[in-house]
Short mmCIF file of C-alpha atoms and ligand atoms in Angstrom, two decimals:
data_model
loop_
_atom_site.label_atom_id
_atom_site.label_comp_id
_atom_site.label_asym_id
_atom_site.label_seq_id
_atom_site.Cartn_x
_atom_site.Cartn_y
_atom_site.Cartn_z
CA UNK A 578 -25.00 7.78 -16.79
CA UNK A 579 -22.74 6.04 -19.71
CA UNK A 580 -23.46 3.20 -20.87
CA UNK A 581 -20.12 2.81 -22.46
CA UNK A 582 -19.26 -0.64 -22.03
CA UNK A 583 -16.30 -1.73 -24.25
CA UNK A 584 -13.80 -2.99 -22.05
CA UNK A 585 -13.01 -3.41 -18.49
CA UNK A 586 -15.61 -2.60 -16.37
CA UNK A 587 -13.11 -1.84 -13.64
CA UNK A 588 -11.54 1.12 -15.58
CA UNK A 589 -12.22 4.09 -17.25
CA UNK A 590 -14.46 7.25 -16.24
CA UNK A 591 -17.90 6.17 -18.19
CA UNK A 592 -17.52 2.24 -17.76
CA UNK A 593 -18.52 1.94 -14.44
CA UNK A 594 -21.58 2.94 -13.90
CA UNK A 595 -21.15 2.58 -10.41
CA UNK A 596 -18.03 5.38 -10.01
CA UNK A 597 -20.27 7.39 -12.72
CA UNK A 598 -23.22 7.41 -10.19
CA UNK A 599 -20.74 8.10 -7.14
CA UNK A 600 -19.14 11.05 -9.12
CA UNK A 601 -22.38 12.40 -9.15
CA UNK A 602 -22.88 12.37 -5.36
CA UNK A 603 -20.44 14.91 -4.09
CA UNK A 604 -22.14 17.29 -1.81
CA UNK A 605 -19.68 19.71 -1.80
CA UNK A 606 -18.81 19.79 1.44
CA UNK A 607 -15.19 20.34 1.65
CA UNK A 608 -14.61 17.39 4.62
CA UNK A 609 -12.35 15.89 2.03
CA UNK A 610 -10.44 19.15 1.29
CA UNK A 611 -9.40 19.65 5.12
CA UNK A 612 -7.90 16.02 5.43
CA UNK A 613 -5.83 15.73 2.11
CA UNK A 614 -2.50 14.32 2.04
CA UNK A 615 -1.35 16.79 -0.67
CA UNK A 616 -4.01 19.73 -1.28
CA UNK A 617 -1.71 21.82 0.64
CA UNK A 618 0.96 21.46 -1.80
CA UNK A 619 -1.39 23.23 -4.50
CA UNK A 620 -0.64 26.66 -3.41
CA UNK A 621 -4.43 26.83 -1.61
CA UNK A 622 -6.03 26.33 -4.67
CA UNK A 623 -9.17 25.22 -5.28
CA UNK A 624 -7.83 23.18 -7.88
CA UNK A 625 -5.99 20.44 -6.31
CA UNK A 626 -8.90 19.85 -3.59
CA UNK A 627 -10.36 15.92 -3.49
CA UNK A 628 -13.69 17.95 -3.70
CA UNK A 629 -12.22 20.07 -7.27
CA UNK A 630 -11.28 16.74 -8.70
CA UNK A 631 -14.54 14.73 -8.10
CA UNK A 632 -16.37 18.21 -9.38
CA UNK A 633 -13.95 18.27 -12.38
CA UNK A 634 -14.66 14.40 -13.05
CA UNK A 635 -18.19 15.05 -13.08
CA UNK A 636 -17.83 17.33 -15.80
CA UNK A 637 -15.87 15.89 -17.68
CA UNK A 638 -18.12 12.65 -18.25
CA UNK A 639 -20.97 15.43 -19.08
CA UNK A 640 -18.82 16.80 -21.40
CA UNK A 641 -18.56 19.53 -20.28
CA UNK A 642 -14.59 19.93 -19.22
CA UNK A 643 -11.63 18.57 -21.04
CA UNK A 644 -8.82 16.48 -19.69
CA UNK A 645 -5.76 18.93 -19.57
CA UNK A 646 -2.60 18.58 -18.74
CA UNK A 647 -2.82 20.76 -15.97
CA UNK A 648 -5.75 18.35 -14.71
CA UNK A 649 -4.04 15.33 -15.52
CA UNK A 650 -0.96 16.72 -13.47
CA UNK A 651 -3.07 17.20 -10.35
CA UNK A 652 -4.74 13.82 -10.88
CA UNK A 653 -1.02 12.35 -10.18
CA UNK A 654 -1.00 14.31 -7.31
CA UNK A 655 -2.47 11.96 -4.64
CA UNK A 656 -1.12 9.31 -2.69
CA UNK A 657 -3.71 7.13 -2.80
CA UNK A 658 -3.99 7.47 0.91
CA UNK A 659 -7.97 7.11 1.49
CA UNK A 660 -7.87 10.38 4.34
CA UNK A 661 -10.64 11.59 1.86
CA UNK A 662 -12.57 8.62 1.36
CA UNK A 663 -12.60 8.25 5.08
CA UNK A 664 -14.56 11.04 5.76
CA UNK A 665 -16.11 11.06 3.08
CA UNK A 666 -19.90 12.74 3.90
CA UNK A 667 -21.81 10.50 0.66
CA UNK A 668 -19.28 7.57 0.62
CA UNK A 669 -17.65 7.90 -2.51
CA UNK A 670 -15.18 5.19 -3.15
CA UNK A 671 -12.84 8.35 -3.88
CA UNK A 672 -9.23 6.18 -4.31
CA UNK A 673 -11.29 3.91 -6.49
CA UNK A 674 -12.39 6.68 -8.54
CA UNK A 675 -8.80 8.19 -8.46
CA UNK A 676 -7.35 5.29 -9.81
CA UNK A 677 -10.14 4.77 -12.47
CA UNK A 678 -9.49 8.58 -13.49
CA UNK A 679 -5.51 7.54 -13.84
CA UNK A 680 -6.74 4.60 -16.14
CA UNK A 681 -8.50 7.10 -18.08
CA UNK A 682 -5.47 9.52 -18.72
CA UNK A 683 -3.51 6.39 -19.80
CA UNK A 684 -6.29 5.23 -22.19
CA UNK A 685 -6.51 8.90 -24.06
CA UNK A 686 -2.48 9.09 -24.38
CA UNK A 687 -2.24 11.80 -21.36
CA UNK A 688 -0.91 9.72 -18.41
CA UNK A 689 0.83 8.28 -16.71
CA UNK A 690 3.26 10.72 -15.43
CA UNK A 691 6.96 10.08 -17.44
CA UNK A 692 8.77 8.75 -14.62
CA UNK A 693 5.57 6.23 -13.87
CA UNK A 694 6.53 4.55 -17.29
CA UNK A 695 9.57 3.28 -15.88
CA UNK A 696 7.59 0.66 -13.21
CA UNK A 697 5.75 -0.31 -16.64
CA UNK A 698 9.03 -0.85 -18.78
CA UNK A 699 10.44 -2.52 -15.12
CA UNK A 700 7.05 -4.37 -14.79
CA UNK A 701 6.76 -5.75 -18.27
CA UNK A 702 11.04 -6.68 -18.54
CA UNK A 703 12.18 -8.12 -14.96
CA UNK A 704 8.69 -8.38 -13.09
CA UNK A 705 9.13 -5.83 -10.26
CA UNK A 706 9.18 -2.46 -10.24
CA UNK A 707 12.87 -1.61 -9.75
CA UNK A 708 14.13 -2.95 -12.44
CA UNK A 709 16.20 -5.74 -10.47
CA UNK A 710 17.05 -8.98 -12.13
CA UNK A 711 13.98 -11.38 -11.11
CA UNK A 712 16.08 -14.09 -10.78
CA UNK A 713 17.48 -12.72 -7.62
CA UNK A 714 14.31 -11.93 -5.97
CA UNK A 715 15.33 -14.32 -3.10
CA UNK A 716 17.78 -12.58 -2.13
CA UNK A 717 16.55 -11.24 1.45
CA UNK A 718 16.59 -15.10 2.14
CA UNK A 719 18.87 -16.45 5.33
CA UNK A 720 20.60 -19.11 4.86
CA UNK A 721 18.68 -21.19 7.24
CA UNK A 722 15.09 -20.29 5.69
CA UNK A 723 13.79 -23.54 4.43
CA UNK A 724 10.89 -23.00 2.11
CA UNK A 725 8.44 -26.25 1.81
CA UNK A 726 7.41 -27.71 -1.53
CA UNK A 727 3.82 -28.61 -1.12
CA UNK A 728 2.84 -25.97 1.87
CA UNK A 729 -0.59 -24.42 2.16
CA UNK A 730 1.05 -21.04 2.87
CA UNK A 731 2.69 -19.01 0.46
CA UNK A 732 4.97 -16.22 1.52
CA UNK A 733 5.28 -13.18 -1.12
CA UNK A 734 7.43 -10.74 -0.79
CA UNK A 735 6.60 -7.57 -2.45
CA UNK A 736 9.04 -5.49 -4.64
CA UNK A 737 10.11 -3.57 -1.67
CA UNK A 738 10.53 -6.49 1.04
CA UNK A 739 12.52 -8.26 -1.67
CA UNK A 740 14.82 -5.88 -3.19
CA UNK A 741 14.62 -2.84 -1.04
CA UNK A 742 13.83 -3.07 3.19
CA UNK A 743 13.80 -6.60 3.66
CA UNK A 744 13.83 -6.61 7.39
CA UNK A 745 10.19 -6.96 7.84
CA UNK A 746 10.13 -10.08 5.16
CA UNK A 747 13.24 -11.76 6.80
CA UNK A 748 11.93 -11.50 10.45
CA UNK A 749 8.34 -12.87 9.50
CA UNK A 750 10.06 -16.08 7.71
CA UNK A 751 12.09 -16.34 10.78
CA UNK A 752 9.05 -15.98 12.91
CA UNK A 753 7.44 -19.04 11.00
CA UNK A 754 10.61 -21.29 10.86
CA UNK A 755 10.96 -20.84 14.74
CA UNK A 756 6.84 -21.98 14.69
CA UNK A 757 7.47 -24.58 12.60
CA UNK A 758 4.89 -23.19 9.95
CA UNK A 759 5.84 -24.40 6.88
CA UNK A 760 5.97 -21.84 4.20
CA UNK A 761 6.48 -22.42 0.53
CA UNK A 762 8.63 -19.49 -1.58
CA UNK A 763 8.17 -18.90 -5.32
CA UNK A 764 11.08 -17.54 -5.75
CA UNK A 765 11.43 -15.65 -9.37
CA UNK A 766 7.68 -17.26 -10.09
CA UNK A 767 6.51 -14.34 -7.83
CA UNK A 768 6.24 -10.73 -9.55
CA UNK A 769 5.13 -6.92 -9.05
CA UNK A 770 1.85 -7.68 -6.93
CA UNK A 771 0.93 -4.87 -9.67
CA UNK A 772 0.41 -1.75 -7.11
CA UNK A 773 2.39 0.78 -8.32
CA UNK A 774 1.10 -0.13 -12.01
CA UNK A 775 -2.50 -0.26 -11.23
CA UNK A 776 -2.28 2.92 -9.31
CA UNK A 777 -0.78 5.09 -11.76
CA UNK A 778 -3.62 3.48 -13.63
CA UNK A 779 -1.23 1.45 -16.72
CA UNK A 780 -4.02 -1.25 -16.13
CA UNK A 781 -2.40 -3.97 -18.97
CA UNK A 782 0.73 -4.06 -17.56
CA UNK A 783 -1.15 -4.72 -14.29
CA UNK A 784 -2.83 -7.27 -15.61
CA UNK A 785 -0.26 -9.23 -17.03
CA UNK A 786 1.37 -9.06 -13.92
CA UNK A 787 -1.58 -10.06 -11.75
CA UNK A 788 -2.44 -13.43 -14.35
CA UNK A 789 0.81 -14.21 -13.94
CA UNK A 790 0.85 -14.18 -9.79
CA UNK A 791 -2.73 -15.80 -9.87
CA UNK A 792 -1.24 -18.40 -12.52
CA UNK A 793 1.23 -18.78 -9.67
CA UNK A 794 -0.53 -19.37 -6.48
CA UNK A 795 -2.90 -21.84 -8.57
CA UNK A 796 -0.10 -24.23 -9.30
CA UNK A 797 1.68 -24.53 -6.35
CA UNK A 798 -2.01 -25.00 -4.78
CA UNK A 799 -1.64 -22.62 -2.09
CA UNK A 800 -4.54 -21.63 0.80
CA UNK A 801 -3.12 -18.84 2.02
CA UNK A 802 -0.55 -15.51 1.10
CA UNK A 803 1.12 -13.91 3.60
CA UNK A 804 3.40 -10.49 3.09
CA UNK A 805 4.87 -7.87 5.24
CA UNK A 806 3.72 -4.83 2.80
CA UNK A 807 0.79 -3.18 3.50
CA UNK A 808 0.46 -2.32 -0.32
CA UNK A 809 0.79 -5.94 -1.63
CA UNK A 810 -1.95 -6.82 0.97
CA UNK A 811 -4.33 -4.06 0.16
CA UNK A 812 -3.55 -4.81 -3.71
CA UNK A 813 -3.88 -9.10 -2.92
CA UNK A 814 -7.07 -8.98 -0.87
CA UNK A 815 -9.01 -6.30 -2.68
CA UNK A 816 -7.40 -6.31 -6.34
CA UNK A 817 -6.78 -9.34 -6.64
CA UNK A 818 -10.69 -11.05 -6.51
CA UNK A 819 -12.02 -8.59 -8.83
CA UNK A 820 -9.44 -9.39 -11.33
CA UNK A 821 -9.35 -12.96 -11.13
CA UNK A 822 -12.82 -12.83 -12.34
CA UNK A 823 -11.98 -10.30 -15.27
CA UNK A 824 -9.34 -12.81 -16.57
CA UNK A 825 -11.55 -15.29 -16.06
CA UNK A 826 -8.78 -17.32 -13.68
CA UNK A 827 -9.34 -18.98 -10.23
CA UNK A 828 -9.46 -17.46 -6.62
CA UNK A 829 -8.38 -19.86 -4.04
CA UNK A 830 -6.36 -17.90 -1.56
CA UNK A 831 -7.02 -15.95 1.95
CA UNK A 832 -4.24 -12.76 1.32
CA UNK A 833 -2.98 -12.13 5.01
CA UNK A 834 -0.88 -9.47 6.54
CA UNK A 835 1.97 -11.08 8.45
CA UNK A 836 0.58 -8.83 11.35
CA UNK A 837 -2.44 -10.75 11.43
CA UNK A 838 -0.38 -14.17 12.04
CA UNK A 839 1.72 -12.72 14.71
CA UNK A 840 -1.62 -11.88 16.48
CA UNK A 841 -3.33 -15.33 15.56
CA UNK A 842 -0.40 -17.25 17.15
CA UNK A 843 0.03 -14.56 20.45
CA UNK A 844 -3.79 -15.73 20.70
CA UNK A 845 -2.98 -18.87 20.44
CA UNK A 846 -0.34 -18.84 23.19
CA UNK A 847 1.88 -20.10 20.26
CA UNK A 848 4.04 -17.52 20.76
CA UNK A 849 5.38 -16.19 23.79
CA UNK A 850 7.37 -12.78 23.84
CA UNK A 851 9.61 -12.89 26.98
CA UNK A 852 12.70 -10.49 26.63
CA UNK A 853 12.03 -7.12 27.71
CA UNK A 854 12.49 -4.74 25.13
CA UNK A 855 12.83 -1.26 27.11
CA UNK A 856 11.48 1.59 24.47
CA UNK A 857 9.42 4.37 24.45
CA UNK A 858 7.65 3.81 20.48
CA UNK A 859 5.58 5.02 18.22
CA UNK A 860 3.55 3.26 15.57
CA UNK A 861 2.85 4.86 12.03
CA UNK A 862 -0.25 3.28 10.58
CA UNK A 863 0.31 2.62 7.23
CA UNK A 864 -2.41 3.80 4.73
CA UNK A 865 -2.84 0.64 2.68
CA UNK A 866 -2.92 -1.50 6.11
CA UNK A 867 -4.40 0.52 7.96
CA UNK A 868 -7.36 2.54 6.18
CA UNK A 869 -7.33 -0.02 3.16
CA UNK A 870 -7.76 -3.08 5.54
CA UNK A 871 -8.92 -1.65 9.02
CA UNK A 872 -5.36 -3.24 10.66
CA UNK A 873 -5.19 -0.85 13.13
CA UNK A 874 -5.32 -2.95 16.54
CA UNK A 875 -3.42 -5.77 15.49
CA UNK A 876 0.52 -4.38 15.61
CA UNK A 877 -0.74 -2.68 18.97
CA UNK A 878 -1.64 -5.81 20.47
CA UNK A 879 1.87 -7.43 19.34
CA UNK A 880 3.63 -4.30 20.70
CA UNK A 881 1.09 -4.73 23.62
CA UNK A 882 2.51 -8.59 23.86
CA UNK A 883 6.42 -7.48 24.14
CA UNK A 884 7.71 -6.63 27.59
CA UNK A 885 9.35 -3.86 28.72
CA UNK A 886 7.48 -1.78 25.27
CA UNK A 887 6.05 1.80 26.32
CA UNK A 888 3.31 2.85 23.65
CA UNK A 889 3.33 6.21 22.47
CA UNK A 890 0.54 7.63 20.35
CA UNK A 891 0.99 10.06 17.50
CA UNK A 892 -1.58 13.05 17.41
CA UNK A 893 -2.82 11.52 14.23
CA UNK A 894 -2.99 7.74 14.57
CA UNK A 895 -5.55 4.33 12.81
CA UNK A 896 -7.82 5.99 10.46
CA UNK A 897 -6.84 9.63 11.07
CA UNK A 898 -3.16 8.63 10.69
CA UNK A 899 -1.05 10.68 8.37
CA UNK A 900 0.52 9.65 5.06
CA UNK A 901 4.08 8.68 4.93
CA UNK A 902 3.97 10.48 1.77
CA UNK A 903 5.37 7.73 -1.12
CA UNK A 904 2.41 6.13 -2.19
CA UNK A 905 0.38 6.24 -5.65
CA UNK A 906 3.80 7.35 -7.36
CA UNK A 907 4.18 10.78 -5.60
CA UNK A 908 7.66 10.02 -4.14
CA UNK A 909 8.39 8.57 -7.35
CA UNK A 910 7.45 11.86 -9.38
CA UNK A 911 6.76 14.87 -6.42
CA UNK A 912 9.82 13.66 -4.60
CA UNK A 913 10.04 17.24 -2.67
CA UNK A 914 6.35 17.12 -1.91
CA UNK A 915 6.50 13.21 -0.73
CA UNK A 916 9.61 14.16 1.28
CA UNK A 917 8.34 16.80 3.00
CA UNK A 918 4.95 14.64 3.79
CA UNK A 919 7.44 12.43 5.72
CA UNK A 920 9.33 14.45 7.13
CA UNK A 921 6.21 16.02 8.98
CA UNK A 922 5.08 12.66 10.25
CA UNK A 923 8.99 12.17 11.62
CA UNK A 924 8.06 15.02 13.38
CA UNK A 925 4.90 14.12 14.58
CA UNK A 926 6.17 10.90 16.09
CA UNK A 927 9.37 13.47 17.93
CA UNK A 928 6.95 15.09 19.12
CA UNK A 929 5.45 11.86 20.96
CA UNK A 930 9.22 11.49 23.13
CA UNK A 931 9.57 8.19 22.02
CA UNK A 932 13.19 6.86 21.07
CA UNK A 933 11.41 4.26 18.16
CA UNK A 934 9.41 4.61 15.43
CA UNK A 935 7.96 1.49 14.24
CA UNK A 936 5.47 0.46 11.63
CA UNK A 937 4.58 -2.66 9.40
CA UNK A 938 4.99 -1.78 5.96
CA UNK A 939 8.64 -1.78 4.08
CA UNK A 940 7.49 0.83 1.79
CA UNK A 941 6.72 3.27 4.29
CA UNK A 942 9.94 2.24 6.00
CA UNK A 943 12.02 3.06 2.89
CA UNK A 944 9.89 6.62 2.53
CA UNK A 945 11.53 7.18 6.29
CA UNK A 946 14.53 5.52 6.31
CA UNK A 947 16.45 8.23 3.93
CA UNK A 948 14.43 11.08 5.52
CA UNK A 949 15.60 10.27 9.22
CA UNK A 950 19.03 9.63 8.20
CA UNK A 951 19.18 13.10 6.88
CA UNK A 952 17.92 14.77 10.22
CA UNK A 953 20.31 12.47 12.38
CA UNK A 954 18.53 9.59 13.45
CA UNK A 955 16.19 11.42 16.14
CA UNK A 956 14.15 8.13 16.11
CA UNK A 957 15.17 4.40 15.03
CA UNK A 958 12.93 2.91 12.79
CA UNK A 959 12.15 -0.84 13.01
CA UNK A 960 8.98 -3.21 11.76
CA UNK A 961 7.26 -4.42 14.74
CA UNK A 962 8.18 -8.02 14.16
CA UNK A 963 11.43 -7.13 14.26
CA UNK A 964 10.51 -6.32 18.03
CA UNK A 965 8.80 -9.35 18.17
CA UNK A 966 11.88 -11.72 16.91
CA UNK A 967 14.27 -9.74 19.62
CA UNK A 968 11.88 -10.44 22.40
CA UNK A 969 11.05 -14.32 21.39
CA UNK A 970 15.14 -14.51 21.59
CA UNK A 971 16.73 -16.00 24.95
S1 LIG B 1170 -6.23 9.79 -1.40
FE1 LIG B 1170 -5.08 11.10 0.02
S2 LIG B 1170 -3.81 12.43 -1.29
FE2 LIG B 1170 -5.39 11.49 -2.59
S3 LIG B 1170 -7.06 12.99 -2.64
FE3 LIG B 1170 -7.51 11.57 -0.98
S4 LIG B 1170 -6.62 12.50 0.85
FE4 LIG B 1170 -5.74 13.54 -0.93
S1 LIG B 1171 -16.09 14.72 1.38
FE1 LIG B 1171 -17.16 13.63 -0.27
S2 LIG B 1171 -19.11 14.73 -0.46
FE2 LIG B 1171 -17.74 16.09 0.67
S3 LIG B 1171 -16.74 17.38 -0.93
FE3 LIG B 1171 -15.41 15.62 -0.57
S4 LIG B 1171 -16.00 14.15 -2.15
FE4 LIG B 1171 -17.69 15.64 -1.97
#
């Protein structure tokens, strides 16, 4: 075991000796191998196997295998999904170790992957990973949305929700303003929750990023963050603490997924879905919601809550669900491989005979959107609150 302890302890094969124990672990069994997201897009090799890469990690921090290209490539080759982790058979934090192997490619020069450099140059210049002016990141905002100086609950956008599918963001603010929740909006003060950084493992662009939120939610003095993206959720409530205490800054905030307001107010008999809403859907669990954050129940009980809604279940659904296929910068650098990944769950949810596909993260939603368009719109694709918001209407 390293002892190896010259900076972060949260990256870097041989600084944790935590991940350096786990690595250790592996039994060999190969459960792993038959649930990955992408080993079948390795030509059946051995090689790009969860199992190969914990095996090859091992060796490597024994010295005993050197960090090639070639390895480096198939290290960027994961979605970050957690379909290994979940099964898992000695509970090896495997996306943890992933993501600490990433760091590690970064640190010796090898990684990230070209095209990843472009979230850090977007990152580190506007503060979101597409590169849009900052000062705009309001945009998705309707004119009637009335963010509250002074309110205990901050919404945050995301990258996505802002710039790119901001249905899910726009219905949820809409969903509060009809409640009478009062919301306070940062506006260009919000950045990259750091996701797509920290997962292609460029860890000091993360960081900066991740000060500057905390910095954030510290003076406005907010209790809670609320966002429709099941990555900035995942990255909020599990990221997030870790690094506050790295950087030495405070953590005051509960992180919430806007599905788990919806289902706090339907509880509450706050909110009262009336309008039927006649559809035969499907719901795609989103990895980071879902597996990260064990949201599986909570957008079936709001679907449960609208009238007229017919359920539909995928063969592969909650912690068996399959990737949407963009995640951990595959669509952004295996764009055939993270296109066909979608375009196989499309097919699974066809297969279901429902007329909607719904789901609760904007990122998966633009991996879809594009995908379905292309086959003709067999399904529509909404967010479930946008379900919600139609059936709350008179
Ligand atoms: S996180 Fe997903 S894509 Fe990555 S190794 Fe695990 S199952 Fe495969
Ligand atoms: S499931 Fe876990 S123990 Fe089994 S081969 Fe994969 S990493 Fe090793």
């Amino acid at each position: 075991m390293s002892t190896n302890h010259d900076s972060s302890p949260l990256t870097g094969l041989g600084e944790s000796e935590e991940l350096d124990y786990a690595v250790s672990t592996c039994a060999r069994c190969g459960y792993c191998k038959q649930v990955c997201t992408t080993h079948p897009y390795g030509n059946g090799f051995e090689a790009f196997s969860p199992r190969a890469k914990v095996h090859f990690l091992n060796e490597l921090r024994n010295g005993r295998a050197e960090l090639t290209p070639e390895w480096v490539d198939r290290l960027y080759q994961c979605t970050t999904c957690e379909r290994c982790q979940e099964v898992c058979q000695t509970d090896i934090p495997l996306v943890e170790l992933w993501e600490a192997a990433r760091a590690e490619t970064v640190k010796r020069g090898l990684g990230p992957m070209p095209v990843h450099l472009k979230f850090k140059e977007f990152a580190d210049k506007n503060g979101n990973a597409y590169g849009e002016p900052n000062e705009e990141r309001g945009r998705w905002m309707l004119p009637e949305h009335r963010p509250a100086e002074g309110a205990e609950l901050l919404v945050f956008g995301g990258c996505t929700g802002s710039f790119k599918m901001p249905a899910m963001l726009r219905t949820g603010v809409s969903i509060l303003q009809r409640q009478g929740i009062p919301f306070a909006y940062a506006g260009p003060g919000e950045l990259c929750c750091g996701s797509p950084i920290l997962r292609t493992g460029q860890i000091d662009s993360a960081k900066r990023l991740i000060a500057g939120n905390l910095d954030t939610f510290h003076r406005l003095g907010v209790k809670q963050v609320v966002t429709p993206c099941g990555g900035c959720s995942k990255t909020l409530k599990h990221d997030y603490p870790r690094w506050a205490k790295e950087l030495g800054k405070p953590w005051e905030v509960e992180v919430l997924h806007f599905s788990e307001i919806y289902v706090r107010l339907l509880r509450e008999g706050r909110l009262k879905p009336k309008k039927a809403i006649n559809r035969k859907i499907t719901y795609h669990d989103p990895c980071h919601l879902g597996r990260s954050q064990g949201i599986f129940d909570e957008p079936r009980e709001i679907l449960a809550a609208i009238p007229g809604v017919e359920l539909v279940e995928m063969e592969n659904v909650r912690a068996d669900s399959r990737c949407c296929g963009a995640g951990g910068g595959v669509r952004a650098n295996y764009a055939a491989m993270a296109n066909d990944i979608a375009e196989k769950r499309i097919k699974e949810a066809i297969a279901t005979g429902a007329d909607t596909l719904a789901t609760m993260c904007p990122f998966c939603q633009s991996s879809f959107a594009p995908l379905l368009q292309k086959m003709g719109n067999p399904l529509q694709l909404v967010g479930v609150e946008e379900l919600l918001l139609q059936s709350m209407e008179e």
